[in-house]
Amino acid sequence: MAYSILFAPLAPELAAPITARLKVLSNLDIAEHRVPQDGQFTLTLADRPISFRIATLPCRGGEKIVLRLLHQVEQALDLEALGLSSQQLAAFRSALNQPQGLMLVTGPTGSGKTVTLYSALQARNRDEVNILQR
């Protein structure tokens, strides 16, 4: 379920510096105001990482910015807890144990892609397997 919170418009003198700061945090081009841009950034508040997605859209009089707070995955699940059928779980485990290949995990926002991937990494995390994190 998504919630929107609307606030009064910012004072005009605050809009440009706040927009620039959000773009810097998101590694967006601060000089580009004519095309939409999308990015993300993470802040640590109260010792917890909070991730945001940002979308900018050019409009008359400046840019419109939409920020979305992303759900943080606290921990990976056991593969059995992902809600897969026994046949799906067997196929997923088989794919995870292949020495090479490509696995695509797709779905809409909030459908569990990140939890699925973290769970898959946890299932593969053994001494003889190298997992690189960017």
Coordinates of C-alpha atoms in Angstrom, one line a residue:
M1 CA 0.0 0.0 0.0
A2 CA 1.4 3.4 -1.0
Y3 CA 0.9 6.6 1.0
S4 CA 1.3 10.1 -0.2
I5 CA 2.0 13.0 2.1
L6 CA 1.6 16.4 0.6
F7 CA 3.3 19.5 2.1
A8 CA 2.9 23.2 1.3
P9 CA 5.2 24.3 -1.5
L10 CA 8.7 25.3 -0.6
A11 CA 9.7 28.9 -0.4
P12 CA 11.1 29.7 -3.8
E13 CA 14.6 30.5 -2.4
L14 CA 14.8 27.0 -1.0
A15 CA 13.8 25.1 -4.0
A16 CA 17.0 25.4 -6.0
P17 CA 19.4 24.4 -3.2
I18 CA 17.3 21.5 -2.0
T19 CA 16.9 20.3 -5.6
A20 CA 20.7 20.5 -6.1
R21 CA 21.5 18.7 -2.9
L22 CA 19.1 15.8 -3.7
K23 CA 20.6 15.5 -7.2
V24 CA 24.1 15.4 -5.8
L25 CA 23.1 12.7 -3.3
S26 CA 21.6 10.7 -6.2
N27 CA 24.5 11.2 -8.6
L28 CA 22.3 13.1 -11.0
D29 CA 23.4 15.9 -13.3
I30 CA 22.7 19.1 -11.3
A31 CA 23.1 21.2 -14.5
E32 CA 20.4 19.3 -16.4
H33 CA 16.9 20.8 -16.0
R34 CA 15.4 19.9 -19.4
V35 CA 15.0 16.1 -19.2
P36 CA 13.7 13.8 -16.5
Q37 CA 16.2 12.0 -14.3
D38 CA 15.9 9.1 -12.0
G39 CA 18.3 8.1 -9.2
Q40 CA 18.6 6.8 -5.7
F41 CA 20.5 7.4 -2.5
T42 CA 20.8 6.0 1.0
L43 CA 21.1 8.0 4.2
T44 CA 21.9 6.6 7.7
L45 CA 19.4 7.9 10.3
A46 CA 19.5 6.5 13.9
D47 CA 22.0 3.9 12.8
R48 CA 19.7 2.5 10.1
P49 CA 20.1 2.8 6.4
I50 CA 17.2 4.5 4.7
S51 CA 17.0 4.3 0.9
F52 CA 15.2 6.8 -1.3
R53 CA 14.4 6.9 -5.0
I54 CA 14.2 10.2 -6.7
A55 CA 12.6 11.3 -9.9
T56 CA 12.9 14.8 -11.4
L57 CA 10.7 16.2 -14.1
P58 CA 11.1 19.5 -15.9
C59 CA 8.1 21.8 -15.5
R60 CA 7.3 25.4 -15.9
G61 CA 9.2 27.4 -13.3
G62 CA 11.7 24.7 -12.3
E63 CA 11.7 21.0 -11.7
K64 CA 9.3 18.7 -9.9
I65 CA 10.9 16.2 -7.6
V66 CA 9.3 13.0 -6.3
L67 CA 11.0 11.1 -3.5
R68 CA 10.0 7.6 -2.6
L69 CA 11.1 5.9 0.6
L70 CA 12.2 2.3 -0.2
H71 CA 11.5 -0.6 2.1
Q72 CA 14.7 -1.9 3.7
V73 CA 15.2 -5.7 3.8
E74 CA 16.2 -6.5 7.3
Q75 CA 17.5 -10.0 6.5
A76 CA 17.3 -12.6 3.9
L77 CA 14.8 -15.5 4.2
D78 CA 15.5 -19.1 3.9
L79 CA 14.5 -20.2 0.4
E80 CA 11.7 -22.3 1.9
A81 CA 10.2 -19.1 3.3
L82 CA 9.9 -17.3 -0.1
G83 CA 6.5 -18.9 -0.8
L84 CA 7.5 -21.0 -3.8
S85 CA 5.9 -24.3 -4.6
S86 CA 8.0 -27.4 -4.1
Q87 CA 8.5 -27.7 -7.9
Q88 CA 9.5 -24.0 -8.1
L89 CA 11.8 -24.3 -5.1
A90 CA 13.5 -27.4 -6.7
A91 CA 14.0 -25.5 -10.0
F92 CA 15.3 -22.4 -8.2
R93 CA 17.8 -24.4 -6.1
S94 CA 19.0 -26.3 -9.2
A95 CA 19.5 -22.9 -11.0
L96 CA 21.4 -21.6 -8.0
N97 CA 23.8 -24.5 -8.0
Q98 CA 24.8 -24.2 -11.7
P99 CA 28.5 -23.2 -12.2
Q100 CA 27.5 -20.5 -14.6
G101 CA 24.5 -18.9 -16.2
L102 CA 22.1 -16.0 -15.9
M103 CA 19.2 -15.7 -13.5
L104 CA 16.6 -13.0 -14.0
V105 CA 14.4 -11.9 -11.0
T106 CA 11.7 -9.6 -12.2
G107 CA 8.5 -8.1 -10.9
P108 CA 6.8 -4.8 -9.9
T109 CA 8.0 -2.7 -7.0
G110 CA 7.4 -4.3 -3.7
S111 CA 7.0 -7.8 -5.1
G112 CA 10.0 -9.3 -3.3
K113 CA 12.8 -9.2 -5.9
T114 CA 15.4 -7.9 -3.4
V115 CA 14.4 -10.4 -0.7
T116 CA 14.6 -13.2 -3.3
L117 CA 18.1 -12.2 -4.4
Y118 CA 19.4 -11.8 -0.9
S119 CA 18.0 -15.2 0.0
A120 CA 19.6 -16.7 -3.1
L121 CA 22.9 -15.2 -2.1
Q122 CA 22.6 -16.5 1.4
A123 CA 21.8 -20.0 0.1
R124 CA 25.0 -19.8 -2.1
N125 CA 27.2 -18.4 0.6
R126 CA 29.8 -21.1 1.1
D127 CA 33.6 -21.1 1.5
E128 CA 34.1 -22.4 -2.0
V129 CA 31.9 -19.8 -3.6
N130 CA 33.0 -16.2 -4.2
I131 CA 30.3 -13.6 -3.9
L132 CA 31.3 -10.1 -4.9
Q133 CA 29.3 -7.1 -3.7
R134 CA 29.5 -3.7 -5.4

